[in-house]
PDB file of C-alpha atoms in Angstrom:
ATOM      1  CA  MET A 733     298.543-108.086  24.128  1.00  0.00           C
ATOM      2  CA  GLU A 734     302.389-108.542  24.515  1.00  0.00           C
ATOM      3  CA  GLU A 735     301.855-111.819  22.952  1.00  0.00           C
ATOM      4  CA  GLU A 736     299.825-110.295  20.134  1.00  0.00           C
ATOM      5  CA  VAL A 737     302.268-108.197  18.431  1.00  0.00           C
ATOM      6  CA  PRO A 738     304.175-111.175  16.979  1.00  0.00           C
ATOM      7  CA  GLY A 739     301.731-111.406  15.281  1.00  0.00           C
ATOM      8  CA  LEU A 740     300.367-108.164  14.355  1.00  0.00           C
ATOM      9  CA  LEU A 741     303.788-107.824  12.959  1.00  0.00           C
ATOM     10  CA  LYS A 742     303.579-110.642  10.486  1.00  0.00           C
ATOM     11  CA  ARG A 743     300.511-109.362   9.122  1.00  0.00           C
ATOM     12  CA  GLY A 744     301.570-105.686   8.790  1.00  0.00           C
ATOM     13  CA  LYS A 745     299.379-104.310  11.017  1.00  0.00           C
ATOM     14  CA  LEU A 746     302.520-102.938  12.878  1.00  0.00           C
ATOM     15  CA  LYS A 747     305.351-101.929  12.243  1.00  0.00           C
ATOM     16  CA  GLU A 748     309.083-102.124  14.380  1.00  0.00           C
ATOM     17  CA  LEU A 749     310.395 -98.814  14.589  1.00  0.00           C
ATOM     18  CA  GLU A 750     314.283 -98.678  13.586  1.00  0.00           C
ATOM     19  CA  GLU A 751     317.115 -98.461  16.420  1.00  0.00           C
ATOM     20  CA  ASP A 752     319.409 -96.140  14.136  1.00  0.00           C
ATOM     21  CA  ALA A 753     316.844 -94.152  12.379  1.00  0.00           C
ATOM     22  CA  GLU A 754     318.375 -91.062   9.871  1.00  0.00           C
ATOM     23  CA  THR A 755     315.796 -88.900  12.071  1.00  0.00           C
ATOM     24  CA  TYR A 756     315.501 -89.988  15.181  1.00  0.00           C
ATOM     25  CA  ARG A 757     316.324 -91.935  18.296  1.00  0.00           C
ATOM     26  CA  LEU A 758     314.582 -93.915  20.895  1.00  0.00           C
ATOM     27  CA  LYS A 759     314.905 -92.607  24.761  1.00  0.00           C
ATOM     28  CA  ASN A 760     314.546 -95.360  27.409  1.00  0.00           C
ATOM     29  CA  LEU A 761     311.447 -96.978  26.648  1.00  0.00           C
ATOM     30  CA  THR A 762     310.627 -98.357  29.788  1.00  0.00           C
ATOM     31  CA  HIS A 763     306.602 -98.594  29.498  1.00  0.00           C
ATOM     32  CA  SER A 764     306.118 -99.086  25.471  1.00  0.00           C
ATOM     33  CA  HIS A 765     307.499-100.881  23.175  1.00  0.00           C
ATOM     34  CA  PRO A 766     309.082-100.402  19.927  1.00  0.00           C
ATOM     35  CA  TYR A 767     306.085-100.748  17.290  1.00  0.00           C
ATOM     36  CA  LEU A 768     303.345 -98.667  15.897  1.00  0.00           C
ATOM     37  CA  VAL A 769     300.804 -99.091  13.071  1.00  0.00           C
ATOM     38  CA  PRO A 770     302.509 -98.540   9.680  1.00  0.00           C
ATOM     39  CA  LYS A 771     300.532 -95.059   8.947  1.00  0.00           C
ATOM     40  CA  ALA A 772     302.083 -93.595  12.221  1.00  0.00           C
ATOM     41  CA  VAL A 773     305.758 -94.867  11.415  1.00  0.00           C
ATOM     42  CA  ASP A 774     305.783 -92.890   8.293  1.00  0.00           C
ATOM     43  CA  LEU A 775     304.419 -89.484  10.109  1.00  0.00           C
ATOM     44  CA  LEU A 776     306.511 -90.460  13.045  1.00  0.00           C
ATOM     45  CA  GLU A 777     309.986 -90.004   9.838  1.00  0.00           C
ATOM     46  CA  GLU A 778     308.349 -87.325   7.699  1.00  0.00           C
ATOM     47  CA  ILE A 779     308.672 -85.241  10.662  1.00  0.00           C
ATOM     48  CA  GLY A 780     311.862 -86.333  11.705  1.00  0.00           C
ATOM     49  CA  GLU A 781     312.589 -85.510   7.446  1.00  0.00           C
ATOM     50  CA  ARG A 782     310.921 -81.988   8.006  1.00  0.00           C
ATOM     51  CA  PHE A 783     312.700 -81.266  11.450  1.00  0.00           C
ATOM     52  CA  HIS A 784     316.123 -82.096   9.933  1.00  0.00           C
ATOM     53  CA  LYS A 785     315.383 -79.305   6.811  1.00  0.00           C
ATOM     54  CA  LYS A 786     314.030 -76.729   9.266  1.00  0.00           C
ATOM     55  CA  LEU A 787     316.869 -76.533  11.681  1.00  0.00           C
ATOM     56  CA  GLU A 788     319.318 -76.430   7.924  1.00  0.00           C
ATOM     57  CA  GLU A 789     317.245 -73.665   7.034  1.00  0.00           C
ATOM     58  CA  ILE A 790     317.894 -71.581   9.761  1.00  0.00           C
ATOM     59  CA  GLY A 791     321.928 -72.564  10.111  1.00  0.00           C
ATOM     60  CA  LEU A 792     321.514 -75.243  13.275  1.00  0.00           C
ATOM     61  CA  PRO A 793     323.224 -78.531  12.546  1.00  0.00           C
ATOM     62  CA  PRO A 794     320.824 -81.523  12.284  1.00  0.00           C
ATOM     63  CA  TYR A 795     319.485 -83.421  15.719  1.00  0.00           C
ATOM     64  CA  PHE A 796     317.528 -86.689  16.380  1.00  0.00           C
ATOM     65  CA  LEU A 797     313.988 -86.251  17.826  1.00  0.00           C
ATOM     66  CA  MET A 798     314.262 -88.500  21.047  1.00  0.00           C
ATOM     67  CA  VAL A 799     310.994 -90.834  21.242  1.00  0.00           C
ATOM     68  CA  SER A 800     309.931 -91.629  24.649  1.00  0.00           C
ATOM     69  CA  SER A 801     306.698 -93.220  24.450  1.00  0.00           C
ATOM     70  CA  VAL A 802     305.079 -95.913  21.789  1.00  0.00           C
ATOM     71  CA  LEU A 803     302.781 -98.788  21.701  1.00  0.00           C
ATOM     72  CA  ARG A 804     301.734 -99.123  25.366  1.00  0.00           C
ATOM     73  CA  THR A 805     300.320-102.833  26.989  1.00  0.00           C
ATOM     74  CA  ASN A 806     296.803-102.545  29.069  1.00  0.00           C
ATOM     75  CA  GLU A 807     299.068-103.215  31.628  1.00  0.00           C
ATOM     76  CA  SER A 808     301.895-101.088  31.365  1.00  0.00           C
ATOM     77  CA  GLN A 809     299.332 -98.126  30.808  1.00  0.00           C
ATOM     78  CA  GLN A 810     297.931 -98.936  34.308  1.00  0.00           C
ATOM     79  CA  GLY A 811     300.722 -98.873  35.552  1.00  0.00           C
ATOM     80  CA  LEU A 812     301.955 -95.622  34.344  1.00  0.00           C
ATOM     81  CA  GLY A 813     298.569 -93.880  35.223  1.00  0.00           C
ATOM     82  CA  LYS A 814     299.782 -94.702  39.151  1.00  0.00           C
ATOM     83  CA  ARG A 815     303.134 -91.956  37.981  1.00  0.00           C
ATOM     84  CA  ASN A 816     302.260 -89.528  35.263  1.00  0.00           C
ATOM     85  CA  THR A 817     299.200 -87.648  35.846  1.00  0.00           C
ATOM     86  CA  ASN A 818     298.620 -87.404  31.660  1.00  0.00           C
ATOM     87  CA  ALA A 819     298.445 -90.804  31.465  1.00  0.00           C
ATOM     88  CA  THR A 820     294.865 -92.124  31.421  1.00  0.00           C
ATOM     89  CA  ARG A 821     294.127 -95.139  33.353  1.00  0.00           C
ATOM     90  CA  ASN A 822     291.537 -95.827  30.469  1.00  0.00           C
ATOM     91  CA  GLU A 823     291.710 -96.596  27.543  1.00  0.00           C
ATOM     92  CA  SER A 824     294.659 -94.993  25.648  1.00  0.00           C
ATOM     93  CA  SER A 825     295.750 -94.009  22.181  1.00  0.00           C
ATOM     94  CA  HIS A 826     298.966 -95.676  22.523  1.00  0.00           C
ATOM     95  CA  ILE A 827     297.369 -98.719  22.818  1.00  0.00           C
ATOM     96  CA  TYR A 828     296.412 -99.070  19.163  1.00  0.00           C
ATOM     97  CA  GLY A 829     299.936 -98.256  18.559  1.00  0.00           C
ATOM     98  CA  THR A 830     298.926 -95.099  16.527  1.00  0.00           C
ATOM     99  CA  SER A 831     300.544 -92.399  18.968  1.00  0.00           C
ATOM    100  CA  PHE A 832     303.699 -91.465  19.936  1.00  0.00           C
ATOM    101  CA  ASP A 833     305.488 -89.141  21.888  1.00  0.00           C
ATOM    102  CA  ILE A 834     308.043 -86.982  21.134  1.00  0.00           C
ATOM    103  CA  SER A 835     310.360 -85.069  24.486  1.00  0.00           C
ATOM    104  CA  TYR A 836     310.283 -81.211  23.286  1.00  0.00           C
ATOM    105  CA  LYS A 837     313.256 -80.894  25.886  1.00  0.00           C
ATOM    106  CA  GLU A 838     315.863 -83.833  25.367  1.00  0.00           C
ATOM    107  CA  PHE A 839     317.352 -83.663  21.454  1.00  0.00           C
ATOM    108  CA  LEU A 840     320.474 -85.747  20.318  1.00  0.00           C
ATOM    109  CA  PRO A 841     323.273 -84.083  18.393  1.00  0.00           C
ATOM    110  CA  GLU A 842     324.359 -86.721  15.357  1.00  0.00           C
ATOM    111  CA  HIS A 843     327.679 -87.836  16.485  1.00  0.00           C
ATOM    112  CA  GLU A 844     325.418 -88.657  19.758  1.00  0.00           C
ATOM    113  CA  LYS A 845     327.470 -87.586  22.026  1.00  0.00           C
ATOM    114  CA  PRO A 846     325.669 -85.208  24.673  1.00  0.00           C
ATOM    115  CA  ALA A 847     326.008 -81.971  23.981  1.00  0.00           C
ATOM    116  CA  PRO A 848     327.807 -79.742  26.349  1.00  0.00           C
ATOM    117  CA  GLU A 849     326.205 -77.414  28.582  1.00  0.00           C
ATOM    118  CA  GLY A 850     324.575 -74.558  27.230  1.00  0.00           C
ATOM    119  CA  TYR A 851     325.324 -75.794  23.569  1.00  0.00           C
ATOM    120  CA  CYS A 852     322.025 -77.648  22.660  1.00  0.00           C
ATOM    121  CA  ARG A 853     319.688 -75.081  23.941  1.00  0.00           C
ATOM    122  CA  HIS A 854     316.001 -77.429  23.617  1.00  0.00           C
ATOM    123  CA  ASP A 855     314.277 -74.153  23.107  1.00  0.00           C
ATOM    124  CA  MET A 856     315.895 -73.831  19.927  1.00  0.00           C
ATOM    125  CA  MET A 857     315.362 -77.055  18.424  1.00  0.00           C
ATOM    126  CA  ARG A 858     312.135 -76.966  20.011  1.00  0.00           C
ATOM    127  CA  HIS A 859     310.347 -73.955  18.466  1.00  0.00           C
ATOM    128  CA  PRO A 860     311.079 -75.990  14.884  1.00  0.00           C
ATOM    129  CA  LEU A 861     309.781 -78.688  15.985  1.00  0.00           C
ATOM    130  CA  ALA A 862     306.844 -77.509  16.897  1.00  0.00           C
ATOM    131  CA  GLU A 863     306.314 -75.520  13.194  1.00  0.00           C
ATOM    132  CA  VAL A 864     306.383 -79.156  11.789  1.00  0.00           C
ATOM    133  CA  LEU A 865     303.968 -80.823  14.155  1.00  0.00           C
ATOM    134  CA  THR A 866     301.599 -77.165  12.990  1.00  0.00           C
ATOM    135  CA  GLU A 867     302.316 -77.452   9.587  1.00  0.00           C
ATOM    136  CA  MET A 868     301.178 -81.415   9.625  1.00  0.00           C
ATOM    137  CA  SER A 869     298.171 -81.155  11.818  1.00  0.00           C
ATOM    138  CA  GLU A 870     297.147 -77.983   9.923  1.00  0.00           C
ATOM    139  CA  GLU A 871     297.468 -80.605   6.646  1.00  0.00           C
ATOM    140  CA  GLY A 872     295.550 -83.073   8.670  1.00  0.00           C
ATOM    141  CA  ARG A 873     298.348 -85.475   9.087  1.00  0.00           C
ATOM    142  CA  CYS A 874     297.575 -86.009  12.929  1.00  0.00           C
ATOM    143  CA  ARG A 875     296.484 -84.610  16.254  1.00  0.00           C
ATOM    144  CA  VAL A 876     299.351 -82.961  18.642  1.00  0.00           C
ATOM    145  CA  VAL A 877     298.664 -81.975  22.576  1.00  0.00           C
ATOM    146  CA  ARG A 878     302.013 -80.593  24.132  1.00  0.00           C
ATOM    147  CA  GLU A 879     302.114 -82.098  27.644  1.00  0.00           C
ATOM    148  CA  VAL A 880     303.769 -79.964  30.003  1.00  0.00           C
ATOM    149  CA  LYS A 881     304.525 -82.555  32.924  1.00  0.00           C
ATOM    150  CA  GLN A 882     305.957 -85.262  30.711  1.00  0.00           C
ATOM    151  CA  ALA A 883     308.563 -82.601  28.500  1.00  0.00           C
ATOM    152  CA  CYS A 884     307.049 -83.948  25.693  1.00  0.00           C
ATOM    153  CA  PHE A 885     304.321 -83.705  21.973  1.00  0.00           C
ATOM    154  CA  HIS A 886     301.753 -85.978  22.007  1.00  0.00           C
ATOM    155  CA  ILE A 887     300.733 -87.038  18.787  1.00  0.00           C
ATOM    156  CA  THR A 888     298.523 -89.181  16.710  1.00  0.00           C
ATOM    157  CA  VAL A 889     298.081 -90.216  13.296  1.00  0.00           C
ATOM    158  CA  ASN A 890     295.401 -88.932  11.594  1.00  0.00           C
ATOM    159  CA  LYS A 891     293.087 -91.691   9.322  1.00  0.00           C
TER     160      LYS A 891
END
C-alpha cells in the first residue's frame, strides 16, 4: 500500500495534508501517513474553519485542532489493532483515506506553545468541536464516532 501512495497523489486520488495548515496540526503520526482523499481534506479544513468561528463567537482565542490519525496501511492497521482496542483488526476506513481522527483532549494555541496548566481546558474546546461535528453530520457531510479510550472523534467523509 505504501508504495502506491506516490501514484495516487499524482493521479489526484490522495492529497497530502499541510503540516502548517491554518486550523489544524498533525499530532505525532506513528501509525498513519498524512494523506486523505481530496473530499476528506476539504471536510477537515471546513471543520477547522467552523471550529475557529465557534470559538470566536463564544469569546475564546483560536486553537489548532490536533489530527491524531489519517491514512493507514494494512500493516500499520494490524499493528495498531494489537494495542488499541478501538482499532479493528479487519478493514478500517482509515486505509481508504476517507477517515481521520481529531483529538478532543488536545488543542494547541495559535502561538504553538503549550498553554499553562489550566489555561486551555479541553472541555471548553471539546464542546464547540462537538457542535461543529454534529452540524456537519446532520448536513450529511460526514459520520462521526466518539472514541473514548483514544479521546478522539473518528470522522468519515460521506460520498
